[in-house]
Coordinates of C-alpha atoms in Angstrom, one line a residue:
Chain A
M20 CA 69.8 120.1 33.6
K21 CA 67.9 122.0 36.5
Q22 CA 64.7 119.7 35.8
E23 CA 67.2 116.5 35.8
I24 CA 68.6 117.9 39.1
S25 CA 64.9 118.0 40.8
A26 CA 64.1 114.8 39.6
L27 CA 67.6 113.1 40.7
M28 CA 67.4 114.2 43.9
D29 CA 63.9 112.6 44.3
G30 CA 65.1 109.4 43.1
E31 CA 63.2 109.8 40.1
L32 CA 65.8 109.2 37.4
F33 CA 67.1 106.3 35.5
E34 CA 70.2 104.7 36.7
D35 CA 71.9 105.4 33.2
D36 CA 71.3 109.0 33.6
A37 CA 72.0 109.5 37.1
E38 CA 75.6 108.6 37.1
G39 CA 76.2 111.0 34.4
F40 CA 74.4 114.1 35.9
L41 CA 76.1 113.0 39.3
K42 CA 79.2 113.8 37.4
R43 CA 77.7 116.9 35.9
I44 CA 76.8 118.1 39.0
E45 CA 80.2 117.6 40.7
R46 CA 81.9 119.7 37.8
D47 CA 79.3 122.5 37.4
S48 CA 79.4 125.0 40.0
D49 CA 76.0 126.2 38.8
A50 CA 74.6 122.8 39.0
H51 CA 75.9 122.0 42.5
K52 CA 74.5 125.3 43.7
D53 CA 71.0 124.5 42.3
W54 CA 71.8 120.9 44.1
E55 CA 72.3 122.7 47.4
L56 CA 69.3 125.3 47.0
Y57 CA 67.0 122.4 46.3
H58 CA 67.8 120.7 49.2
L59 CA 67.6 123.8 51.4
I60 CA 64.0 124.4 50.2
G61 CA 63.1 120.7 51.1
D62 CA 64.6 121.3 54.3
V63 CA 62.9 124.4 55.1
L64 CA 59.7 123.0 54.2
R65 CA 60.1 119.9 56.6
Q66 CA 61.9 121.4 59.4
P67 CA 61.5 125.5 59.1
D68 CA 62.4 125.4 63.0
H69 CA 66.1 124.0 62.6
I70 CA 67.7 126.1 59.4
H71 CA 71.4 127.2 59.9
G72 CA 74.2 128.1 57.3
D73 CA 75.5 125.9 54.9
L74 CA 77.9 123.5 56.3
S75 CA 79.1 122.0 53.4
A76 CA 81.9 124.7 52.9
K77 CA 83.3 124.2 56.3
V78 CA 83.5 120.5 56.1
R79 CA 85.2 120.8 52.5
E80 CA 87.7 123.0 54.2
R81 CA 88.2 120.3 56.9
M82 CA 88.0 117.6 54.3
R83 CA 91.3 119.1 52.4
D84 CA 93.5 117.5 55.1
E85 CA 91.9 114.0 54.8
P86 CA 93.6 111.3 52.4
T87 CA 91.5 110.6 49.4
I88 CA 89.8 107.2 49.6
F89 CA 90.4 104.4 47.3
V90 CA 88.4 101.2 48.2
R91 CA 89.1 98.4 45.6
R92 CA 86.9 98.6 42.8
G93 CA 83.6 96.9 43.4
H94 CA 84.3 95.9 46.8
A95 CA 80.8 96.9 48.1
G96 CA 79.3 95.3 44.8
N97 CA 81.5 92.1 45.3
Q98 CA 80.4 91.8 49.1
K99 CA 76.8 91.3 47.8
M100 CA 77.9 89.1 45.3
L101 CA 80.0 87.0 47.7
T102 CA 77.1 87.0 50.1
F103 CA 75.0 85.3 47.3
A104 CA 77.7 82.8 46.1
L105 CA 78.0 82.0 49.9
S106 CA 74.2 81.5 50.2
A107 CA 74.1 79.3 46.9
A108 CA 77.5 77.2 48.0
A109 CA 75.5 76.3 51.3
S110 CA 72.3 75.4 49.8
L111 CA 74.2 73.0 47.1
S112 CA 76.3 71.5 50.2
A113 CA 73.2 70.8 51.7
I114 CA 71.7 69.3 48.5
G115 CA 74.7 67.2 48.3
V116 CA 75.1 66.3 51.9
V117 CA 71.3 64.7 51.6
A118 CA 71.8 63.2 48.2
W119 CA 75.1 61.4 49.4
M120 CA 72.8 60.1 52.4
S121 CA 70.3 58.8 50.6
M122 CA 72.8 57.3 48.4
Q123 CA 74.4 55.6 51.2
I124 CA 71.2 54.5 52.7
G125 CA 70.3 52.9 49.3
S126 CA 73.7 50.7 48.7
E127 CA 73.6 49.4 52.2
A128 CA 69.8 48.1 51.9
L129 CA 70.4 46.8 48.3
P130 CA 72.8 44.0 49.4
S131 CA 70.7 42.9 52.5
L132 CA 67.7 42.7 50.0
A133 CA 70.0 40.7 47.3
M134 CA 70.9 38.3 50.3
Q135 CA 67.6 37.8 51.2
Q136 CA 66.6 37.1 47.7
N137 CA 69.3 34.7 47.7
S138 CA 68.6 32.9 51.0
V139 CA 65.0 32.4 50.6
R140 CA 64.2 30.6 47.6
P141 CA 60.6 29.2 47.2
V142 CA 60.8 25.5 47.3
K143 CA 57.9 23.2 45.9
A144 CA 57.6 20.2 48.0
Q145 CA 56.1 17.4 46.9
I146 CA 55.7 14.0 48.2
Q147 CA 56.0 11.4 45.5
R148 CA 53.1 9.5 45.5
Y149 CA 55.0 5.8 45.2
N150 CA 57.2 7.0 47.8
S151 CA 54.1 8.1 50.2
D152 CA 52.7 4.8 49.7
Y153 CA 55.5 2.7 50.7
L154 CA 56.4 4.8 53.8
M155 CA 52.8 5.0 54.9
A156 CA 52.9 1.2 54.4
H157 CA 55.8 0.9 56.9
Q158 CA 55.4 3.7 59.0
E159 CA 55.7 1.6 62.2
F160 CA 59.6 0.9 61.5
S161 CA 60.5 4.5 61.8
P162 CA 63.7 4.8 63.8
S163 CA 63.7 8.0 64.5
T164 CA 60.6 9.0 66.0
D165 CA 58.0 8.2 67.9
M166 CA 55.3 9.0 65.6
N167 CA 53.7 6.5 64.0
G168 CA 53.6 7.7 60.5
G169 CA 55.6 8.4 57.8
A170 CA 56.6 12.0 58.9
S171 CA 60.2 11.7 59.3
Y172 CA 60.6 10.0 55.9
I173 CA 59.2 13.0 54.3
R174 CA 62.1 15.4 52.3
T175 CA 61.4 18.5 50.5
V176 CA 62.4 18.1 46.9
S177 CA 62.0 19.7 43.9
Y178 CA 62.3 18.6 40.6
R179 CA 61.5 20.1 37.0
S180 CA 58.5 18.7 35.1
D181 CA 61.0 17.9 32.0
E182 CA 63.1 15.5 34.3
K183 CA 62.3 12.1 34.1
Chain B
M60 CA 66.6 105.2 40.6
A61 CA 65.3 105.3 44.1
D62 CA 66.8 108.0 46.5
K63 CA 69.1 105.4 48.5
E64 CA 70.6 104.3 45.2
V65 CA 71.6 107.9 44.5
D66 CA 73.1 108.0 47.8
Q67 CA 74.8 104.6 47.0
Q68 CA 76.2 105.8 43.8
L69 CA 77.8 108.8 45.6
V70 CA 79.3 106.3 48.2
E71 CA 81.1 104.4 45.5
R72 CA 82.1 107.3 43.7
V73 CA 83.8 108.6 47.2
Q74 CA 85.0 105.1 47.7
R75 CA 86.8 105.4 43.9
G76 CA 88.6 108.5 45.3
D77 CA 86.2 111.1 44.1
K78 CA 86.1 113.6 47.2
H79 CA 83.8 116.0 45.6
A80 CA 81.1 113.2 45.5
F81 CA 81.0 113.5 49.2
D82 CA 80.1 117.5 49.1
L83 CA 76.9 116.4 47.5
L84 CA 76.1 114.1 50.3
V85 CA 77.0 116.6 53.0
S86 CA 74.6 119.1 51.2
K87 CA 71.8 116.8 50.9
Y88 CA 71.9 115.5 54.9
Q89 CA 73.8 118.5 56.7
R90 CA 70.4 119.9 58.2
K91 CA 69.1 116.5 58.7
L92 CA 72.2 115.5 60.4
G93 CA 72.4 118.9 62.4
R94 CA 68.9 118.5 63.5
L95 CA 69.6 115.1 65.0
I96 CA 72.5 116.2 66.9
S97 CA 71.2 119.2 68.2
R98 CA 68.9 116.9 70.2
F99 CA 72.2 115.8 72.2
V100 CA 74.1 118.9 71.8
R101 CA 71.7 121.9 72.9
D102 CA 74.0 124.4 72.1
P103 CA 73.7 125.6 68.4
A104 CA 77.6 126.4 67.7
E105 CA 78.6 123.1 69.5
A106 CA 76.2 121.3 67.6
E107 CA 77.5 122.6 64.4
D108 CA 81.0 121.7 65.4
V109 CA 79.8 118.1 66.3
T110 CA 78.2 117.6 63.0
Q111 CA 81.1 118.7 61.1
D112 CA 82.9 116.2 63.1
A113 CA 80.4 113.4 62.2
F114 CA 80.7 114.3 58.5
I115 CA 84.5 113.9 58.8
K116 CA 84.4 110.5 61.0
A117 CA 81.7 109.3 58.2
Y118 CA 84.2 110.2 55.6
R119 CA 87.1 108.5 57.2
A120 CA 84.5 105.4 57.9
L121 CA 83.4 105.2 54.4
P122 CA 85.8 102.7 53.3
S123 CA 84.2 100.1 55.7
F124 CA 80.6 101.0 54.6
R125 CA 79.5 98.2 52.2
G126 CA 75.8 99.4 51.9
E127 CA 74.3 96.8 53.8
S128 CA 72.2 99.9 55.3
A129 CA 70.9 102.9 53.9
F130 CA 73.8 105.4 53.9
Y131 CA 71.5 107.6 55.8
T132 CA 70.9 105.4 58.4
W133 CA 74.8 104.6 58.8
L134 CA 75.3 108.5 59.0
Y135 CA 72.7 108.8 61.6
R136 CA 74.3 106.3 64.0
I137 CA 77.9 107.9 63.3
G138 CA 75.9 111.1 64.2
I139 CA 74.4 110.0 67.3
N140 CA 77.8 108.1 68.8
T141 CA 79.7 111.3 67.8
A142 CA 77.4 113.3 69.7
K143 CA 76.8 111.1 72.9
N144 CA 80.9 110.9 72.7
Y145 CA 81.0 114.7 72.8
L146 CA 78.9 114.9 75.9
L147 CA 80.8 112.4 77.5
A148 CA 83.9 113.8 76.9
N149 CA 82.6 117.4 78.2
K150 CA 81.5 115.6 81.5
R151 CA 84.8 114.4 82.0
R152 CA 86.3 117.4 81.5
A153 CA 86.8 120.0 84.6
P154 CA 84.6 122.9 83.3
S155 CA 87.4 125.5 84.4
T156 CA 90.3 123.5 83.2
T157 CA 92.6 125.1 80.6
I158 CA 94.6 122.0 80.1
F159 CA 93.3 119.5 77.2
D160 CA 95.0 116.7 75.8
T161 CA 96.2 116.4 72.4
E162 CA 93.4 115.2 70.8
D163 CA 91.0 117.7 72.3
A164 CA 93.6 120.5 71.4
E165 CA 93.3 119.7 68.0
S166 CA 89.7 119.4 67.5
F167 CA 89.4 122.7 69.7
E168 CA 91.9 124.5 67.3
E169 CA 90.0 123.1 64.3
A170 CA 86.4 124.1 65.8
S171 CA 87.7 127.5 67.0
L172 CA 88.8 128.4 63.4
L173 CA 85.5 127.0 61.7
R174 CA 83.1 127.8 64.1
E175 CA 80.5 130.7 63.6
V176 CA 79.0 131.4 66.7
S177 CA 75.4 131.6 66.0
T178 CA 75.1 135.4 65.5
P179 CA 72.2 137.5 65.6
E180 CA 73.1 138.0 61.9
N181 CA 73.1 134.6 61.3
E182 CA 69.7 134.0 63.2
L183 CA 68.5 136.7 61.2
M184 CA 69.2 135.2 58.0
S185 CA 67.7 131.8 58.8
K186 CA 64.3 133.4 59.7
Q187 CA 64.5 135.3 56.3
V188 CA 65.1 132.2 54.6
V189 CA 62.2 130.4 55.9
D190 CA 60.3 133.3 55.2
V191 CA 60.8 133.6 51.5
V192 CA 60.5 129.8 51.2
Q193 CA 57.1 129.8 52.9
A194 CA 55.7 133.1 51.2
S195 CA 57.0 131.6 47.8
L196 CA 55.2 128.5 48.4
Q197 CA 51.8 130.4 49.3
Q198 CA 52.4 132.2 46.1
L199 CA 52.5 129.1 43.6
P200 CA 49.7 127.9 41.7
E201 CA 47.6 125.1 43.7
D202 CA 48.9 122.4 41.5
L203 CA 52.5 123.3 41.9
R204 CA 52.1 123.9 45.5
S205 CA 50.7 120.4 46.1
A206 CA 53.0 118.7 44.2
L207 CA 55.8 119.8 46.0
T208 CA 54.4 119.7 49.3
L209 CA 53.2 116.3 48.6
R210 CA 56.7 115.3 47.6
E211 CA 58.7 117.5 50.3
I212 CA 56.5 117.1 53.4
E213 CA 54.6 114.0 52.9
G214 CA 57.4 112.1 50.9
L215 CA 55.2 110.7 48.1
S216 CA 57.1 108.9 45.1
Y217 CA 56.0 110.5 42.0
E218 CA 53.8 107.8 40.8
E219 CA 52.0 108.2 44.2
I220 CA 51.6 111.7 43.6
A221 CA 50.5 111.3 39.8
S222 CA 47.7 108.9 41.5
V223 CA 46.7 111.7 43.8
M224 CA 46.6 114.3 41.7
N225 CA 45.0 112.3 38.8
C226 CA 47.9 113.3 36.2
P227 CA 50.7 111.6 34.3
I228 CA 54.3 111.1 36.2
G229 CA 55.7 113.2 33.6
T230 CA 53.4 116.2 34.8
V231 CA 54.3 115.4 38.5
R232 CA 57.9 115.8 37.6
S233 CA 57.6 119.0 35.8
R234 CA 55.1 120.5 38.7
I235 CA 57.7 119.8 41.1
F236 CA 60.7 121.0 39.3
R237 CA 58.7 124.4 38.3
A238 CA 57.8 124.8 42.1
R239 CA 61.3 124.5 43.5
E240 CA 62.5 126.9 40.7
A241 CA 60.0 129.5 41.6
V242 CA 60.9 129.3 45.4
A243 CA 64.7 129.1 44.3
E244 CA 64.3 132.2 42.3
N245 CA 63.1 134.1 45.2
L246 CA 66.2 132.8 47.4
R247 CA 68.9 133.3 45.2
P248 CA 69.1 137.1 45.6
L249 CA 68.9 136.5 49.4
L250 CA 71.6 134.3 49.5
E251 CA 73.9 136.1 47.0
T252 CA 73.6 139.0 49.6
S253 CA 75.1 136.7 52.1
K254 CA 78.1 134.8 50.6
G255 CA 80.4 135.8 53.6
N256 CA 78.1 133.9 56.0
R257 CA 78.2 130.7 53.6
W258 CA 74.4 130.4 52.7

């Protein structure tokens, strides 16, 4: 037991063991004395110029009038969990906002692209040879332009090769 | 389990209604806190009262302690504030006055009941305790003395001590315990003779 007290006060005991030994030290007056004595030895070694009588008995006496504390169980632990949960929620919200914004940008861009695709259609322009010969031959009768040629008669048309 | 975690476990036990767990914290930190407070409050008897007050304030404030800082850091902050408030209250109070407000009167009464003014007997006792510890340390075998010194004065962990002393951690643990127990064996008779002085 004493060796465990020694290790416990140095923070060198496993957590599961520590809890049990803390309970035993509280209940066992001899163990409690050893805990006090070992701490006294440490204090004397570290600060020999400032050693005074044990205050714990006096504090204990004054503590009799103090109410017992009851903090909601796991309050301290929950605080850490709450902090972690809030951080995680903030991160997820940020990711969500970024994702939503990128979706908005994407959905706005798509229709305009679609419209562009609809409005710009490649057209194969070909001047039919038989028309061309005729127009070229009568270009001087063109009414709409001063150009002496067949440019104003040219129309851009397309046709499928299987059509006759 | 680190030292800080031991404190946290004790704090959580107090927060669950276990007053006795607070005793262990008082035993552990009373001299450290007393030394800190004595830097502000020079009179030893007053410093002792302020140290007690600081512990009581810490106990009352424990429901709000959430373990965000180490317990001793939090306790020291309370100690410094208690000492500063004490000094401030003393400055405001006329030195010759015999009139106290209710709060002062209560604390004065409590302090008077519990205060043990630094008597020559107490001072002698302190000196004897220091002498016994230091003499016991010198009598220890070299390996035990080194292990205890590295732990208590240098503050090294068992792993670090094992590395320095080139031995397994289990040996370090055993050496430190044997060293403490050897010193304690010499101290017990002295402390048992002074039970009335609460040593």
